[in-house]
């Protein structure tokens, strides 16, 4: 980022004439480097109290919504009424100044993987920049924009939501040329009320979509059909058996999935039919931005998956661990269970499932519904957390080798699994991030 103090002041309604260059922006004072703009935010702690530390670390300017007399001396100070809104306004300005084509991706599941695939595809032809990690909210998205290089030609933005209205704001900041909704699941159903409410929330991604833009949606989601009927933008559907863009799955292994679109074959280095649908979105973006099938195939084959999304590792004794523990909802859990069940693997398949959070009043029923995905393909089933107790009681009289552990018994869960697994086994761990299954994986990796 290269903005002068004068330029920032003009954007935020101030009047400073300095040509001092600002080359970085941070809201964490510990990450400040020389020539940074510090953005103090108000949360559990008030970021204004860390302005002096930011200055010591190299900040030359700060946003400020407190009494101006309390700002550290020696900093350029931009006085604003709300530092977060000023941060977002600055991001909108910088996005407009750099003027990349903008791709926006949302969905109840698969948006991070789809973002990674899409960036890898478009990087075959363009200078690209994407959302790092899961910086996909009202702070993470402007942070992403303000960290994109000035040479960026295509900006790939992941957009997340917790409540109605969240995506409207993000879409209006990002102003996408093209957008996609990967899936309507049950994530955040507690705040949005129903899958229908979630669908309406995801459709907010079109709030800033350019009038001549395009929206990609799953062909097998009836909740979206009435919501797109009034849009002026072009609508393209994707799916495995229906839609404008279709794929046929050819082969699945532990490390990859092969599929065809028309006469062209593709390979992605991840498992699952659901990931083929994610790849269809990346393919569609690539096609929209003028890439050839060969360029798209190269990008998909070599894309790098963000950590903890269906990631393979090894247990202490050589057993394979498939980690998918960043988030979870019933749709996502069912998809990964079905895919794991279909994999041709040498030893036993063992599953470790933890609670899916934020499901509201229907949480118990939604956990019990996972029973339909727990087949004889799984030799051992470990269930962890208070919500998984409902699934345990629905299964315990129907099958053997099913074990339940309360939330406070994580150490016992780890010890039991360690005693059970054999070197040829494969374990799938799936649950919401808040359940701490990442700690279980780390423990299983250690002797």
Coordinates of C-alpha atoms in Angstrom, one line a residue:
X1 CA 0.0 0.0 0.0
X2 CA 1.3 3.4 -0.9
X3 CA -0.9 6.4 0.3
X4 CA 0.3 9.8 1.4
X5 CA -0.9 11.4 4.6
X6 CA -2.5 14.1 2.5
X7 CA -4.4 11.5 0.5
X8 CA -5.7 9.7 3.6
X9 CA -6.8 13.0 5.1
X10 CA -8.8 13.9 2.0
X11 CA -10.5 10.5 2.1
X12 CA -11.4 10.8 5.7
X13 CA -12.5 14.5 5.6
X14 CA -9.4 16.0 7.2
X15 CA -6.8 18.5 5.9
X16 CA -3.2 17.5 6.2
X17 CA -0.6 18.5 3.5
X18 CA 2.2 16.0 4.3
X19 CA 3.6 13.9 1.5
X20 CA 4.7 11.3 4.1
X21 CA 4.1 7.9 2.7
X22 CA 2.0 5.3 4.5
X23 CA 2.9 1.8 3.3
X24 CA 1.2 -0.5 5.8
X25 CA -2.0 -0.5 8.0
X26 CA -2.6 -2.6 11.1
X27 CA -5.1 -2.7 14.0
X28 CA -2.8 -4.9 16.1
X29 CA 0.0 -2.7 17.5
X30 CA 2.3 -5.8 17.7
X31 CA 2.3 -6.1 13.9
X32 CA 3.2 -2.5 13.3
X33 CA 6.2 -2.0 11.0
X34 CA 7.9 1.3 10.0
X35 CA 5.7 3.8 8.0
X36 CA 2.4 2.1 9.2
X37 CA -1.0 3.6 9.9
X38 CA -2.4 2.3 13.3
X39 CA -6.1 1.7 13.5
X40 CA -7.2 1.6 17.2
X41 CA -10.4 -0.4 17.5
X42 CA -12.8 -0.6 20.5
X43 CA -13.6 -4.1 21.7
X44 CA -12.8 -5.9 24.9
X45 CA -9.9 -3.5 25.1
X46 CA -9.7 0.0 23.7
X47 CA -7.1 0.0 21.0
X48 CA -6.3 3.7 21.7
X49 CA -4.4 2.7 24.7
X50 CA -1.9 0.8 22.4
X51 CA -1.1 3.8 20.2
X52 CA 2.1 4.6 22.0
X53 CA 3.3 1.1 21.5
X54 CA 2.4 1.3 17.9
X55 CA 4.5 4.5 17.6
X56 CA 7.4 2.7 19.2
X57 CA 7.1 -0.1 16.7
X58 CA 7.2 2.3 13.7
X59 CA 3.8 3.8 13.2
X60 CA 3.8 7.3 11.7
X61 CA 0.1 7.9 11.8
X62 CA -3.1 6.8 13.6
X63 CA -6.8 7.0 13.3
X64 CA -8.3 8.6 16.4
X65 CA -11.9 8.8 17.8
X66 CA -11.0 9.9 21.3
X67 CA -10.0 13.4 22.7
X68 CA -7.4 14.6 20.2
X69 CA -5.3 15.9 23.1
X70 CA -4.7 12.4 24.3
X71 CA -3.2 11.2 21.0
X72 CA 0.6 10.4 21.2
X73 CA 2.8 13.2 20.1
X74 CA 4.9 12.7 16.9
X75 CA 2.1 10.9 15.0
X76 CA 0.0 12.2 12.2
X77 CA -3.5 12.0 13.7
X78 CA -6.7 11.5 11.6
X79 CA -9.6 12.5 13.8
X80 CA -12.7 10.4 13.0
X81 CA -15.9 9.6 14.8
X82 CA -15.6 5.8 14.3
X83 CA -12.2 4.2 13.6
X84 CA -13.7 1.0 12.2
X85 CA -15.9 2.9 9.7
X86 CA -13.0 5.1 8.7
X87 CA -10.9 1.9 8.2
X88 CA -13.6 0.5 5.9
X89 CA -13.9 3.8 4.0
X90 CA -10.2 3.9 3.4
X91 CA -10.4 0.3 2.1
X92 CA -13.1 1.3 -0.3
X93 CA -11.0 4.1 -1.6
X94 CA -7.9 2.0 -2.0
X95 CA -9.8 -0.7 -3.9
X96 CA -11.2 1.9 -6.2
X97 CA -7.8 3.5 -6.8
X98 CA -6.0 0.2 -7.5
X99 CA -9.1 -0.8 -9.6
X100 CA -8.7 -4.6 -9.8
X101 CA -11.4 -6.9 -11.0
X102 CA -13.0 -8.2 -7.8
X103 CA -14.3 -11.7 -7.2
X104 CA -16.5 -12.3 -4.1
X105 CA -17.2 -15.8 -2.6
X106 CA -19.6 -16.7 0.2
X107 CA -21.4 -19.8 1.3
X108 CA -22.2 -21.9 4.4
X109 CA -19.4 -24.3 3.5
X110 CA -16.6 -24.4 1.0
X111 CA -15.9 -20.6 0.6
X112 CA -12.3 -20.8 1.8
X113 CA -11.5 -23.8 -0.4
X114 CA -13.2 -22.2 -3.3
X115 CA -11.3 -18.9 -2.7
X116 CA -8.0 -20.8 -2.7
X117 CA -9.0 -22.7 -5.9
X118 CA -10.2 -19.5 -7.7
X119 CA -7.0 -17.5 -6.8
X120 CA -4.8 -20.4 -8.1
X121 CA -6.8 -20.5 -11.4
X122 CA -6.8 -16.8 -12.0
X123 CA -3.1 -16.5 -11.1
X124 CA -2.4 -18.4 -14.3
X125 CA -3.2 -15.2 -16.2
X126 CA -3.4 -12.3 -13.8
X127 CA -1.6 -10.7 -10.8
X128 CA -3.9 -11.9 -8.0
X129 CA -4.3 -11.3 -4.3
X130 CA -6.7 -13.2 -2.0
X131 CA -8.1 -13.1 1.5
X132 CA -5.5 -14.5 3.8
X133 CA -6.7 -17.2 6.2
X134 CA -10.2 -16.4 7.3
X135 CA -10.0 -12.6 7.2
X136 CA -13.5 -12.4 5.8
X137 CA -15.5 -10.1 8.1
X138 CA -16.1 -6.4 8.5
X139 CA -12.5 -6.0 9.7
X140 CA -10.8 -8.8 7.8
X141 CA -12.1 -7.8 4.4
X142 CA -11.0 -4.1 4.5
X143 CA -7.7 -5.4 5.9
X144 CA -7.3 -7.7 2.9
X145 CA -8.0 -4.8 0.5
X146 CA -5.5 -2.5 2.1
X147 CA -2.8 -5.1 2.0
X148 CA -3.2 -6.0 -1.7
X149 CA -0.2 -4.9 -3.9
X150 CA -0.8 -2.0 -6.2
X151 CA -0.1 -4.3 -9.1
X152 CA -3.1 -6.5 -8.3
X153 CA -5.3 -7.2 -11.3
X154 CA -7.8 -9.6 -9.7
X155 CA -8.7 -9.5 -6.0
X156 CA -10.4 -12.6 -4.6
X157 CA -12.4 -11.8 -1.5
X158 CA -14.0 -14.3 0.8
X159 CA -17.0 -12.9 2.5
X160 CA -18.4 -14.4 5.8
X161 CA -21.4 -13.6 7.8
X162 CA -22.9 -14.1 11.2
X163 CA -26.0 -11.9 11.0
X164 CA -28.4 -10.4 8.4
X165 CA -26.8 -7.3 6.9
X166 CA -23.2 -8.5 7.3
X167 CA -22.8 -9.3 3.6
X168 CA -24.5 -6.1 2.4
X169 CA -21.7 -4.1 4.0
X170 CA -18.9 -6.4 2.7
X171 CA -20.3 -6.4 -0.8
X172 CA -20.6 -2.6 -0.8
X173 CA -17.0 -2.3 0.3
X174 CA -15.7 -4.8 -2.2
X175 CA -17.9 -3.9 -5.3
X176 CA -17.5 -7.3 -7.0
X177 CA -17.5 -7.8 -10.7
X178 CA -18.3 -11.5 -10.2
X179 CA -19.7 -13.4 -7.2
X180 CA -20.5 -16.9 -6.1
X181 CA -22.5 -18.7 -3.4
X182 CA -21.1 -22.1 -2.8
X183 CA -23.8 -23.7 -0.6
X184 CA -26.7 -22.9 1.7
X185 CA -26.2 -25.0 4.9
X186 CA -27.0 -24.4 8.5
X187 CA -24.1 -22.3 9.7
X188 CA -25.3 -19.4 11.9
X189 CA -28.9 -20.7 11.8
X190 CA -29.2 -19.6 15.4
X191 CA -29.1 -15.9 14.4
X192 CA -30.7 -16.2 11.0
X193 CA -33.6 -18.5 12.0
X194 CA -33.8 -20.9 9.1
X195 CA -32.1 -22.1 5.9
X196 CA -34.4 -19.7 4.1
X197 CA -33.0 -16.9 6.3
X198 CA -29.5 -18.0 5.5
X199 CA -30.2 -18.0 1.8
X200 CA -31.5 -14.4 2.0
X201 CA -28.4 -13.5 4.0
X202 CA -26.1 -15.0 1.4
X203 CA -27.9 -13.2 -1.4
X204 CA -26.7 -9.9 0.2
X205 CA -23.5 -10.6 -1.7
X206 CA -25.2 -9.0 -4.7
X207 CA -25.7 -5.7 -2.8
X208 CA -22.5 -4.3 -4.3
X209 CA -22.3 -6.6 -7.4
X210 CA -21.8 -4.5 -10.5
X211 CA -24.9 -4.2 -12.8
X212 CA -23.1 -5.9 -15.6
X213 CA -21.7 -8.6 -13.3
X214 CA -22.3 -12.3 -12.9
X215 CA -23.5 -14.5 -10.0
X216 CA -22.7 -18.3 -9.8
X217 CA -25.1 -20.3 -7.6
X218 CA -25.6 -24.1 -7.0
X219 CA -28.2 -25.6 -9.3
X220 CA -29.6 -27.9 -6.6
X221 CA -30.5 -25.2 -4.1
X222 CA -34.3 -24.3 -4.6
X223 CA -34.1 -21.6 -1.9
X224 CA -32.0 -19.4 -4.2
X225 CA -34.1 -19.6 -7.3
X226 CA -36.8 -17.2 -6.3
X227 CA -34.2 -14.8 -4.8
X228 CA -32.3 -14.4 -8.1
X229 CA -35.3 -14.0 -10.4
X230 CA -35.4 -10.2 -10.0
X231 CA -31.6 -9.6 -10.4
X232 CA -30.4 -7.8 -13.5
X233 CA -27.0 -9.5 -13.4
X234 CA -26.4 -12.7 -15.3
X235 CA -27.0 -15.9 -13.3
X236 CA -25.1 -19.1 -14.0
X237 CA -25.8 -22.4 -12.1
X238 CA -23.4 -25.2 -11.4
X239 CA -23.7 -28.8 -10.2
X240 CA -22.8 -32.5 -10.6
X241 CA -26.0 -33.6 -12.3
X242 CA -27.7 -30.3 -13.2
X243 CA -26.9 -26.7 -14.0
X244 CA -25.3 -24.6 -16.7
X245 CA -21.8 -25.9 -15.8
X246 CA -21.7 -29.6 -14.9
X247 CA -18.9 -32.0 -13.9
X248 CA -18.7 -35.8 -13.8
X249 CA -16.6 -37.3 -11.1
X250 CA -14.1 -39.9 -12.6
X251 CA -11.9 -41.1 -9.7
X252 CA -11.3 -40.4 -6.0
X253 CA -8.2 -41.3 -4.1
X254 CA -6.9 -40.4 -0.7
X255 CA -4.9 -37.5 -2.2
X256 CA -7.0 -36.3 -5.1
X257 CA -10.2 -36.2 -7.1
X258 CA -10.4 -36.4 -10.9
X259 CA -13.4 -35.1 -12.8
X260 CA -14.4 -34.0 -16.3
X261 CA -16.2 -30.9 -17.6
X262 CA -17.2 -31.7 -21.2
X263 CA -14.2 -33.3 -22.9
X264 CA -11.6 -31.8 -20.5
X265 CA -10.3 -33.7 -17.5
X266 CA -9.3 -32.0 -14.3
X267 CA -7.7 -33.0 -11.0
X268 CA -7.8 -31.3 -7.6
X269 CA -5.5 -32.3 -4.7
X270 CA -8.4 -32.8 -2.2
X271 CA -11.0 -35.4 -1.7
X272 CA -14.8 -35.2 -2.1
X273 CA -17.5 -34.7 -4.6
X274 CA -18.4 -31.5 -2.7
X275 CA -14.9 -30.2 -3.6
X276 CA -15.6 -30.8 -7.2
X277 CA -18.6 -28.4 -6.9
X278 CA -16.2 -25.9 -5.4
X279 CA -13.9 -26.5 -8.3
X280 CA -16.8 -25.8 -10.6
X281 CA -17.0 -22.3 -9.2
X282 CA -13.3 -21.7 -9.7
X283 CA -13.7 -23.1 -13.2
X284 CA -16.6 -20.7 -13.9
X285 CA -14.6 -17.7 -12.6
X286 CA -11.7 -18.8 -14.8
X287 CA -13.9 -19.1 -17.9
X288 CA -15.5 -15.7 -17.2
X289 CA -12.2 -14.0 -17.0
X290 CA -10.9 -15.6 -20.3
X291 CA -8.8 -18.5 -19.2
X292 CA -8.4 -21.6 -21.3
X293 CA -9.4 -25.1 -20.0
X294 CA -5.7 -26.0 -19.8
X295 CA -4.9 -22.9 -17.7
X296 CA -7.7 -23.7 -15.4
X297 CA -6.6 -27.3 -15.1
X298 CA -3.1 -26.2 -14.1
X299 CA -4.4 -23.8 -11.5
X300 CA -6.7 -26.4 -9.9
X301 CA -4.1 -29.1 -9.9
X302 CA -1.6 -27.0 -8.0
X303 CA -3.8 -24.9 -5.7
X304 CA -2.8 -24.7 -2.0
X305 CA -5.5 -25.4 0.6
X306 CA -5.8 -23.2 3.7
X307 CA -4.9 -25.0 6.9
X308 CA -7.4 -27.3 8.6
X309 CA -9.6 -27.8 5.5
X310 CA -9.5 -31.5 4.8
X311 CA -5.8 -31.7 5.5
X312 CA -3.9 -35.0 5.8
X313 CA -1.2 -35.6 8.5
X314 CA 0.2 -38.5 10.4
X315 CA -0.5 -39.8 13.8
X316 CA 2.3 -40.8 16.2
X317 CA 2.3 -44.4 14.9
X318 CA 1.9 -43.7 11.2
X319 CA -1.9 -43.8 11.0
X320 CA -3.4 -41.2 8.6
X321 CA -5.3 -38.3 10.0
X322 CA -7.8 -36.2 8.0
X323 CA -8.3 -32.9 9.7
X324 CA -11.4 -30.8 8.9
X325 CA -11.8 -29.0 12.2
X326 CA -12.1 -25.3 11.3
X327 CA -15.9 -25.2 11.2
X328 CA -18.9 -27.5 11.0
X329 CA -22.6 -27.6 10.2
X330 CA -24.8 -30.6 9.4
X331 CA -24.5 -30.2 5.6
X332 CA -20.7 -29.9 5.8
X333 CA -20.3 -32.8 8.2
X334 CA -22.6 -35.0 6.1
X335 CA -20.6 -34.3 3.0
X336 CA -17.2 -35.0 4.5
X337 CA -18.5 -38.2 6.2
X338 CA -19.9 -39.5 2.9
X339 CA -16.7 -38.7 1.0
X340 CA -14.5 -40.4 3.7
X341 CA -16.7 -43.5 3.6
X342 CA -16.2 -43.8 -0.2
X343 CA -12.4 -43.5 -0.1
X344 CA -10.4 -46.6 -0.9
X345 CA -8.1 -46.9 2.1
X346 CA -6.1 -49.9 3.4
X347 CA -7.0 -50.1 7.1
X348 CA -10.0 -49.2 9.3
X349 CA -11.8 -46.0 9.0
X350 CA -12.3 -44.2 12.3
X351 CA -14.3 -41.0 12.8
X352 CA -14.1 -38.5 15.6
X353 CA -17.0 -36.0 15.6
X354 CA -17.4 -33.0 17.9
X355 CA -20.3 -30.6 18.4
X356 CA -21.5 -28.3 15.6
X357 CA -22.1 -25.0 17.3
X358 CA -24.6 -22.1 16.7
X359 CA -27.4 -24.4 15.5
X360 CA -30.1 -22.9 17.8
X361 CA -33.1 -24.7 19.1
X362 CA -32.9 -27.5 16.5
X363 CA -29.3 -28.4 17.5
X364 CA -30.2 -31.7 19.1
X365 CA -32.2 -32.9 16.1
X366 CA -29.5 -31.8 13.6
X367 CA -26.9 -33.7 15.5
X368 CA -29.1 -36.8 15.5
X369 CA -29.5 -36.5 11.7
X370 CA -25.8 -37.3 11.3
X371 CA -26.8 -40.9 12.0
X372 CA -27.8 -41.4 8.4
X373 CA -24.1 -40.7 7.4
X374 CA -22.6 -43.1 9.9
X375 CA -22.5 -46.3 8.0
X376 CA -20.7 -49.7 8.4
X377 CA -17.8 -48.2 6.5
X378 CA -16.6 -46.8 9.9
X379 CA -15.1 -49.3 12.2
X380 CA -15.0 -47.0 15.3
X381 CA -17.0 -43.9 16.1
X382 CA -15.9 -41.3 18.7
X383 CA -18.4 -38.6 19.7
X384 CA -17.3 -35.6 21.7
X385 CA -19.2 -32.8 23.4
X386 CA -22.7 -32.2 24.9
X387 CA -24.6 -31.9 21.6
X388 CA -23.1 -35.1 20.3
X389 CA -24.7 -36.9 23.2
X390 CA -28.0 -36.9 21.3
X391 CA -26.3 -38.7 18.3
X392 CA -24.7 -41.2 20.7
X393 CA -28.0 -42.2 22.2
X394 CA -29.6 -42.6 18.8
X395 CA -26.8 -44.9 17.7
X396 CA -25.6 -46.8 20.7
X397 CA -28.3 -49.6 20.5
X398 CA -27.9 -49.9 16.7
X399 CA -24.1 -50.5 16.3
X400 CA -21.0 -51.5 18.2
X401 CA -17.8 -49.6 18.7
X402 CA -19.3 -46.2 19.4
X403 CA -17.9 -44.1 22.2
X404 CA -19.0 -40.9 23.8
X405 CA -16.9 -38.4 25.7
X406 CA -18.1 -35.3 27.5
X407 CA -16.5 -31.9 26.8
X408 CA -14.5 -32.0 30.0
X409 CA -13.0 -35.4 29.1
X410 CA -10.8 -34.4 26.1
X411 CA -7.7 -36.0 27.7
X412 CA -9.6 -39.3 28.1
X413 CA -10.7 -39.1 24.5
X414 CA -7.1 -38.6 23.3
X415 CA -5.8 -41.5 25.4
X416 CA -8.5 -43.8 24.3
X417 CA -7.9 -43.1 20.6
X418 CA -4.2 -43.5 21.0
X419 CA -4.6 -46.9 22.5
X420 CA -7.1 -47.9 19.7
X421 CA -5.5 -46.8 16.4
X422 CA -3.3 -49.0 14.4
X423 CA -0.6 -47.9 11.8
X424 CA -2.9 -48.8 8.8
X425 CA -5.9 -46.9 10.1
X426 CA -7.3 -43.6 8.8
X427 CA -9.0 -41.1 11.1
X428 CA -11.3 -38.3 10.2
X429 CA -11.8 -35.5 12.7
X430 CA -14.7 -33.1 12.2
X431 CA -16.3 -30.4 14.4
X432 CA -16.6 -26.7 15.1
X433 CA -13.5 -24.8 15.8
X434 CA -14.7 -23.9 19.3
X435 CA -14.6 -27.6 20.3
X436 CA -10.8 -27.7 20.1
X437 CA -10.3 -30.8 17.9
X438 CA -7.1 -29.2 16.7
X439 CA -5.6 -29.9 20.1
X440 CA -6.7 -33.6 19.7
X441 CA -4.9 -33.8 16.4
X442 CA -1.7 -32.3 17.9
X443 CA -1.8 -34.8 20.7
X444 CA -2.4 -37.7 18.3
X445 CA 0.7 -36.7 16.3
X446 CA 2.9 -36.9 19.4
X447 CA 4.3 -40.1 20.8

